[in-house]
Coordinates of C-alpha atoms in Angstrom, one line a residue:
M278 CA -17.6 26.9 -37.0
T279 CA -14.7 24.5 -36.4
E280 CA -11.6 26.3 -36.3
R281 CA -9.4 25.6 -39.1
S282 CA -5.9 25.0 -38.3
G283 CA -4.8 26.3 -41.5
A284 CA -6.5 28.9 -41.6
V285 CA -4.6 32.5 -41.7
T286 CA -6.3 35.2 -39.4
G287 CA -3.5 38.4 -38.9
A288 CA -0.8 36.5 -37.8
A289 CA 2.2 36.4 -38.9
A290 CA 2.8 34.3 -41.9
K291 CA 5.4 31.6 -41.1
R292 CA 8.2 31.5 -44.1
V293 CA 11.1 29.0 -45.6
G294 CA 14.1 29.9 -47.8
P295 CA 15.0 28.3 -51.5
L296 CA 17.0 25.4 -49.4
W297 CA 14.4 24.8 -47.7
M298 CA 12.5 24.3 -50.9
V299 CA 15.2 22.3 -53.1
L300 CA 15.7 19.8 -50.0
F301 CA 11.7 19.0 -50.0
T302 CA 11.6 18.2 -53.8
L303 CA 14.8 15.9 -53.6
A304 CA 13.1 14.2 -51.1
W305 CA 9.7 13.4 -53.0
L306 CA 11.8 13.2 -56.3
A307 CA 13.6 10.3 -54.5
V308 CA 10.0 8.7 -52.8
W309 CA 8.4 9.4 -56.2
T310 CA 11.0 7.3 -58.5
V311 CA 11.1 4.3 -56.3
Q312 CA 7.5 4.0 -56.1
L313 CA 6.1 5.0 -59.7
T314 CA 9.4 3.2 -61.9
P315 CA 8.6 -0.3 -60.1
I316 CA 4.6 0.8 -61.5
Q317 CA 4.9 1.6 -64.6
L318 CA 7.9 -0.1 -66.1
L319 CA 9.4 -3.0 -63.6
L320 CA 6.4 -4.6 -62.1
P321 CA 4.5 -4.8 -65.4
L322 CA 7.8 -6.7 -66.8
Q323 CA 8.0 -8.6 -64.3
L324 CA 4.3 -9.9 -64.1
D325 CA 3.7 -10.2 -68.0
T326 CA 2.8 -13.6 -68.9
H327 CA 2.7 -12.9 -72.4
S328 CA 6.6 -12.8 -72.4
T329 CA 6.8 -16.4 -71.0
G330 CA 4.2 -17.6 -73.7
G331 CA 1.0 -17.1 -72.0
D332 CA -2.6 -14.7 -72.5
W333 CA -1.2 -10.9 -71.9
I334 CA -4.1 -9.9 -70.4
S335 CA -3.9 -12.4 -67.5
G336 CA -0.9 -10.5 -67.3
V337 CA -2.7 -7.5 -67.2
V338 CA -4.9 -8.7 -64.4
W339 CA -1.9 -9.9 -62.2
A340 CA 0.2 -7.0 -62.6
G341 CA -3.4 -4.6 -60.8
I342 CA -3.8 -7.4 -58.3
V343 CA 0.2 -6.9 -57.2
L344 CA -0.1 -3.5 -57.5
S345 CA -3.7 -3.0 -55.8
V346 CA -3.2 -5.8 -53.3
G347 CA 0.4 -5.4 -52.4
G348 CA 0.0 -1.6 -51.7
L349 CA -2.8 -1.9 -49.6
V350 CA -1.1 -2.6 -45.8
G351 CA 0.9 0.5 -47.0
I352 CA -2.3 2.7 -47.4
I353 CA -3.1 1.9 -44.0
A354 CA 0.1 2.6 -43.1
G355 CA 0.1 6.4 -43.9
P356 CA -2.0 7.9 -41.6
V357 CA -1.5 5.4 -39.0
S358 CA 2.6 6.3 -39.0
G359 CA 1.4 9.7 -39.5
R360 CA -0.3 9.3 -36.0
W361 CA 2.6 8.1 -34.0
S362 CA 4.7 11.2 -35.7
D363 CA 2.4 13.7 -34.3
R364 CA 2.6 12.1 -31.1
T365 CA 6.0 11.5 -31.1
R366 CA 8.7 13.8 -29.1
S367 CA 12.2 13.2 -29.8
R368 CA 15.8 15.3 -29.3
W369 CA 15.3 14.4 -33.4
G370 CA 12.2 16.2 -33.7
R371 CA 9.1 14.4 -34.8
R372 CA 8.9 14.0 -38.4
R373 CA 12.5 13.1 -38.7
P374 CA 12.8 9.7 -37.3
W375 CA 10.1 8.6 -39.3
A376 CA 11.1 10.1 -42.7
I377 CA 14.3 7.8 -42.0
G378 CA 12.8 5.1 -41.3
G379 CA 9.9 5.2 -43.9
S380 CA 13.3 5.6 -46.0
V381 CA 15.3 2.2 -45.2
L382 CA 12.1 0.3 -45.1
A383 CA 11.2 1.3 -48.6
A384 CA 15.1 0.3 -49.7
A385 CA 15.1 -2.9 -47.9
G386 CA 11.5 -3.9 -49.9
L387 CA 12.6 -3.0 -53.2
V388 CA 15.7 -5.1 -52.9
L389 CA 13.2 -8.1 -51.9
T390 CA 10.9 -7.0 -54.5
G391 CA 13.7 -7.5 -57.4
L392 CA 14.9 -11.0 -56.1
A393 CA 11.2 -12.2 -56.1
R394 CA 9.4 -14.5 -58.3
G395 CA 6.2 -15.4 -58.9
P396 CA 3.0 -12.8 -58.7
I397 CA 2.6 -13.7 -54.8
A398 CA 6.3 -12.7 -54.0
V399 CA 6.4 -9.7 -55.9
G400 CA 2.9 -8.9 -54.3
G401 CA 4.3 -9.4 -50.8
A402 CA 8.1 -7.9 -51.2
W403 CA 5.6 -4.8 -52.8
I404 CA 3.4 -4.2 -49.5
V405 CA 7.6 -3.7 -47.5
V406 CA 7.7 -1.0 -50.1
S407 CA 4.6 0.4 -49.9
V408 CA 4.8 0.7 -46.4
G409 CA 7.5 2.4 -46.5
V410 CA 7.2 4.5 -48.8
S411 CA 4.0 5.8 -47.0
V412 CA 5.3 6.2 -43.7
A413 CA 7.8 8.8 -45.7
M414 CA 5.4 10.6 -47.4
A415 CA 3.1 11.2 -44.2
A416 CA 6.5 12.6 -42.7
L417 CA 7.3 14.7 -45.3
T418 CA 3.3 16.6 -46.2
A419 CA 2.8 17.1 -42.3
M420 CA 6.0 19.2 -42.6
I421 CA 3.7 21.3 -44.7
A422 CA 1.6 22.4 -42.7
D423 CA 4.2 22.3 -39.8
Q424 CA 6.2 25.4 -41.4
L425 CA 4.2 26.3 -43.9
T426 CA 1.4 29.0 -44.3
T427 CA 1.5 31.1 -47.3
Q428 CA 3.8 28.9 -49.3
R429 CA 1.8 26.4 -48.9
G430 CA 0.4 26.2 -52.7
S431 CA 4.2 26.1 -53.8
A432 CA 5.3 23.5 -51.5
S433 CA 2.2 21.5 -53.0
A434 CA 3.4 21.8 -56.1
A435 CA 6.9 20.7 -55.5
A436 CA 5.5 18.0 -54.3
S437 CA 3.2 17.0 -57.4
S438 CA 6.1 18.2 -60.0
A439 CA 8.6 15.9 -58.3
Q440 CA 5.8 13.0 -59.1
A441 CA 5.6 13.4 -63.2
V442 CA 10.0 14.6 -62.8
G443 CA 10.3 10.6 -60.9
I444 CA 8.6 8.7 -63.1
V445 CA 11.4 10.1 -65.7
V446 CA 14.0 9.8 -63.6
G447 CA 13.3 6.1 -62.7
V448 CA 11.9 4.8 -66.2
G449 CA 14.8 7.2 -68.3
A450 CA 17.2 5.5 -66.0
V451 CA 16.4 1.7 -66.6
V452 CA 15.6 2.2 -70.5
L453 CA 19.1 4.3 -71.3
L454 CA 20.9 2.7 -68.9
G455 CA 19.6 -1.0 -70.7
L456 CA 19.1 -1.6 -66.6
G457 CA 17.6 -5.2 -66.3
I458 CA 15.1 -6.0 -63.2
W459 CA 17.8 -6.8 -60.7
P460 CA 19.8 -3.7 -61.2
A461 CA 17.0 -1.7 -61.4
Y462 CA 15.5 -2.1 -58.4
L463 CA 18.9 -2.1 -56.4
L464 CA 19.4 1.2 -57.8
L465 CA 16.0 2.5 -56.8
A466 CA 17.4 1.3 -53.3
A467 CA 20.4 3.0 -53.3
I468 CA 17.9 6.6 -54.6
I469 CA 15.7 6.2 -51.4
A470 CA 18.7 5.3 -49.5
V471 CA 20.5 8.1 -49.9
I472 CA 18.5 10.9 -50.9
G473 CA 16.0 9.7 -48.6
I474 CA 17.8 9.5 -45.6
G475 CA 20.2 12.4 -46.7
T476 CA 17.2 15.4 -46.7
A477 CA 15.7 14.1 -44.1
L478 CA 18.7 15.0 -41.9
L479 CA 18.7 18.5 -43.2
L480 CA 15.5 19.6 -43.4
P481 CA 14.7 21.4 -40.3
D482 CA 12.6 19.5 -37.6
A483 CA 12.6 20.8 -33.5
P484 CA 13.7 18.7 -31.0
A485 CA 11.9 17.7 -28.4
H486 CA 12.2 20.0 -25.6
E487 CA 10.5 22.5 -28.5
L488 CA 7.6 21.1 -28.7
A489 CA 4.2 21.4 -26.6
L490 CA 3.3 18.2 -25.5
P491 CA -0.5 17.2 -27.4
A492 CA -3.1 19.3 -26.2
P493 CA -5.7 16.4 -24.6
R494 CA -9.0 16.2 -26.9
S495 CA -11.8 18.3 -26.1
A496 CA -15.7 19.2 -27.1
G497 CA -13.7 22.2 -29.1
R498 CA -11.4 19.8 -30.5
R499 CA -12.5 18.0 -33.5
A500 CA -10.8 15.8 -35.7
S501 CA -10.5 16.6 -39.1
W502 CA -11.6 13.1 -40.8
R503 CA -14.8 14.2 -39.1
D504 CA -15.3 17.4 -40.5
R505 CA -18.0 17.1 -43.8
D506 CA -15.5 19.3 -46.1
F507 CA -12.6 17.9 -45.5
L508 CA -14.2 14.6 -45.6
W509 CA -15.7 15.8 -49.7
L510 CA -12.2 16.5 -50.3
L511 CA -10.7 13.3 -49.3
V512 CA -13.6 11.3 -51.5
S513 CA -12.6 13.8 -54.1
R514 CA -9.6 12.9 -54.8
L515 CA -10.0 9.4 -54.1
V516 CA -12.0 9.7 -57.4
V517 CA -9.8 11.9 -59.7
N518 CA -6.8 9.5 -58.6
I519 CA -8.8 6.3 -60.0
G520 CA -9.6 8.3 -63.0
N521 CA -6.0 9.4 -63.5
A522 CA -4.8 5.3 -62.7
F523 CA -7.0 4.4 -65.7
G524 CA -5.3 6.5 -68.0
T525 CA -1.7 5.9 -67.0
S526 CA -1.1 2.6 -64.6
L527 CA -1.9 0.4 -68.1
L528 CA 0.2 2.9 -70.5
L529 CA 2.9 -0.1 -71.4
F530 CA -0.3 -2.6 -72.5
F531 CA -1.5 -0.1 -74.2
L532 CA 1.1 0.3 -76.4
L533 CA 1.1 -3.1 -76.8
Y534 CA -1.8 -4.7 -77.4
G535 CA -3.6 -1.3 -78.1
V536 CA -1.6 0.9 -80.1
R537 CA 0.3 -2.5 -81.4
V538 CA 3.8 -0.9 -81.2
P539 CA 6.3 -3.6 -81.9
S540 CA 7.3 -5.0 -78.6
V541 CA 11.3 -4.0 -79.0
E542 CA 9.5 -0.1 -79.4
A543 CA 7.4 -0.1 -76.4
Q544 CA 9.5 0.8 -74.0
D545 CA 10.7 3.5 -75.5
D546 CA 7.5 4.8 -76.4
L547 CA 6.9 4.7 -73.3
L548 CA 9.5 6.6 -71.9
L549 CA 8.5 9.6 -74.2
L550 CA 4.9 9.5 -73.3
I551 CA 6.0 10.0 -69.5
V552 CA 8.4 12.9 -70.4
I553 CA 5.9 14.3 -72.2
Y554 CA 3.2 13.7 -69.2
T555 CA 5.8 14.8 -67.0
V556 CA 7.3 18.4 -68.7
F557 CA 3.1 19.6 -68.5
V558 CA 3.0 17.9 -64.4
V559 CA 5.7 20.3 -64.1
I560 CA 4.4 23.2 -65.7
A561 CA 1.0 23.1 -64.3
S562 CA 1.5 22.0 -60.5
I563 CA 4.1 25.2 -60.2
V564 CA 1.7 27.7 -62.0
A565 CA -1.4 26.5 -60.4
G566 CA 0.3 26.5 -56.7
M567 CA 1.7 30.0 -57.5
L568 CA -2.2 30.8 -58.7
S569 CA -3.3 29.5 -55.3
D570 CA -1.0 30.9 -53.4
R571 CA -2.0 34.5 -54.7
A572 CA -3.7 36.5 -52.1
S573 CA -7.8 36.4 -51.9
A574 CA -10.7 37.5 -50.6
N575 CA -11.5 33.5 -50.2
P576 CA -8.2 31.6 -50.5
L577 CA -10.1 28.6 -50.0
R578 CA -13.2 29.5 -52.9
R579 CA -9.7 30.0 -55.6
R580 CA -8.5 27.1 -54.4
R581 CA -11.5 25.0 -55.1
T582 CA -12.0 26.3 -58.3
L583 CA -8.8 25.7 -59.4
T584 CA -9.4 22.3 -58.2
A585 CA -12.4 21.0 -60.0
V586 CA -11.0 22.8 -63.1
S587 CA -8.6 20.6 -62.7
A588 CA -10.1 17.6 -62.8
V589 CA -12.2 18.6 -65.8
V590 CA -9.0 19.0 -68.2
Q591 CA -7.6 15.5 -67.2
A592 CA -10.8 13.9 -67.9
L593 CA -10.3 15.5 -71.6
S594 CA -7.4 13.4 -72.4
G595 CA -9.5 10.3 -72.0
V596 CA -11.7 11.6 -74.6
V597 CA -8.9 12.7 -77.1
I598 CA -7.8 8.7 -76.8
L599 CA -10.9 7.7 -77.5
I600 CA -11.7 9.4 -80.3
S601 CA -8.4 7.8 -81.9
P602 CA -6.5 6.0 -80.4
S603 CA -2.9 6.3 -82.1
L604 CA 0.6 7.1 -80.8
V605 CA 0.3 10.6 -81.7
M606 CA -3.1 11.4 -80.1
T607 CA -2.3 9.6 -77.4
S608 CA 1.0 11.8 -76.7
V609 CA -1.4 14.4 -77.0
A610 CA -3.5 13.0 -74.3
A611 CA -0.3 12.6 -72.2
A612 CA 0.1 16.1 -72.4
I613 CA -3.3 16.9 -71.3
M614 CA -3.9 14.6 -68.8
G615 CA 0.0 16.1 -67.4
A616 CA -1.5 19.3 -67.4
G617 CA -5.0 18.4 -65.5
Y618 CA -3.3 16.1 -63.2
G619 CA -0.2 18.2 -61.9
A620 CA -2.9 21.1 -61.0
Y621 CA -5.0 19.0 -59.6
M622 CA -2.4 17.7 -57.1
A623 CA -0.7 20.9 -56.0
V624 CA -3.8 22.6 -55.7
S625 CA -5.5 19.8 -53.8
L626 CA -3.0 19.1 -51.2
A627 CA -3.1 22.9 -50.8
F628 CA -6.6 22.9 -50.1
A629 CA -6.2 20.0 -47.8
T630 CA -3.7 21.4 -45.4
D631 CA -6.3 25.0 -44.9
L632 CA -9.1 22.0 -44.0
L633 CA -7.1 21.2 -41.1
T634 CA -8.9 21.3 -37.7
D635 CA -6.3 20.5 -35.4
P636 CA -2.2 21.3 -35.5
D637 CA -2.2 18.3 -33.3
D638 CA -3.1 15.8 -36.2
H639 CA -1.3 17.0 -39.2
A640 CA 0.4 14.4 -40.2
R641 CA -2.6 11.7 -39.4
D642 CA -4.7 13.6 -41.4
L643 CA -2.3 14.9 -44.0
G644 CA -1.7 10.5 -44.2
L645 CA -5.6 10.7 -45.2
V646 CA -5.2 12.8 -48.1
N647 CA -2.4 10.7 -49.1
V648 CA -4.2 7.8 -48.5
S649 CA -6.9 9.2 -51.0
A650 CA -4.4 9.6 -53.8
Q651 CA -2.7 6.1 -53.0
L652 CA -5.9 4.8 -52.8
G653 CA -6.8 5.6 -55.5
Q654 CA -3.7 4.4 -58.1
L655 CA -3.7 1.4 -56.3
L656 CA -6.8 0.4 -57.2
G657 CA -7.1 2.0 -60.6
P658 CA -5.0 -0.6 -61.6
L659 CA -7.1 -3.7 -60.2
L660 CA -10.4 -1.9 -61.7
G661 CA -9.1 -0.8 -64.8
A662 CA -7.9 -4.7 -65.8
G663 CA -11.2 -5.5 -64.7
L664 CA -12.3 -3.1 -67.9
V665 CA -9.9 -4.4 -70.4
A666 CA -10.5 -7.8 -69.5
L667 CA -14.4 -7.3 -69.9
V668 CA -14.0 -5.3 -73.5
G669 CA -11.0 -7.3 -74.5
G670 CA -9.8 -3.6 -75.3
F671 CA -8.6 -0.7 -74.0
W672 CA -12.2 1.9 -74.8
L673 CA -14.1 1.3 -71.4
L674 CA -10.9 2.2 -69.4
F675 CA -10.1 5.4 -71.0
G676 CA -14.2 6.4 -71.1
A677 CA -14.6 5.5 -67.5
A678 CA -11.0 8.2 -66.7
A679 CA -13.1 10.9 -68.3
V680 CA -15.8 10.1 -66.4
L681 CA -14.6 9.5 -63.1
S682 CA -12.4 12.8 -63.6
V683 CA -15.6 14.7 -63.7
V684 CA -17.6 13.5 -61.1
G685 CA -14.4 14.1 -59.1
A686 CA -14.5 17.6 -60.1
A687 CA -18.4 18.2 -59.5
M688 CA -17.3 16.7 -55.8
T689 CA -15.1 19.4 -55.1
Y690 CA -17.8 21.5 -54.8
A691 CA -19.4 20.3 -52.1
V692 CA -16.7 21.4 -50.0
R693 CA -18.1 24.4 -48.6
T694 CA -15.6 28.1 -48.7
T695 CA -17.7 30.0 -46.0
S696 CA -19.8 29.0 -43.3
P697 CA -22.8 30.9 -41.1
A698 CA -20.5 32.0 -38.6
S699 CA -17.7 33.2 -40.8
P700 CA -18.1 34.9 -44.2
A701 CA -14.9 33.5 -46.1
R702 CA -11.9 31.2 -43.8
V703 CA -9.2 32.7 -44.4
P704 CA -5.2 30.7 -43.9
A705 CA -3.9 31.9 -40.5
P706 CA -0.9 30.0 -38.5
H707 CA -1.3 27.6 -35.7

């Protein structure tokens, strides 16, 4: 059997204190705020052709293209920068320089996006933001595998819950402060520059003299991305995240042209839906993450079951909107989707760390885990816009969201939790 670097045998577990968790959560909060606020609010406002007298479907399509194409380079940047991070040996550590560099690049990209005019310019500037965010994400995610064993579910829950809170922080600040597009982007740039760099400096990261050089590749060391179980988890995360993006990325357009909410009320209603979604994401991610960390005879099986059940819960949200596409039922669906997605992202990330096969490639391999989620969130708007344009409405979009979530849940069970060489894989420090 391929040795799992994340597996726990009998050695002493590595734990961190509350301060580490607070700083780690703040870092993810900044990252998610600057990535998701433009996706949910600012980019649709910049690209809404109906506001300038054009066809509203054209605006939906342009938003899908920009979010997908503009973030494609960022998706590549995650595992590539993660690979370089794994090989970095500096006096500042191997994760810290990349977390700082990603934060600076994201801040610069946000300024450029705020200045951009037209879909092509906006998409080009958004590439810079996506690359910076992906670099920072790769460095932060690797810290879970580097520094934790028994608290991986809790740390993954912190990252997942920060995703939902980040949307509320960003969209709430823009809406409640009445910020225009340019001031909003400046605020986001300041958030990632200050919090991103500050937390990177404060989080521990071993300097060069404390780090061993990467071990040479041998036949006994197999890359995680060549492991069938790790690959099945990556693909299932991609599918579930596309389903989630179908249900969330075009919400502003759904409120305007599906529920027929007046334009003056749409932003306030969007904020309400995001708050509902956030509350349930935070609660579900914390509860599911802690449950997955509990001692078990087969912790991988526990994580697999929780991951699959969470995806099925997310699927129910699409069914609710199909039954009654109203503002009230959309609020109910937001709560259900938040519960399912929050639990899914927390547990599936911890599940992925347990499936890693090589401690010298943590950042690269977990960069691929992030890519599976990011790619889903980027393909979702593009494919979803196509579904909306195909039928001239939103029913097919939410139906597909439910179907994909169920398919992703089923694919999770292709991940094995035992092997012929061992009756159960158990978590162990590398």
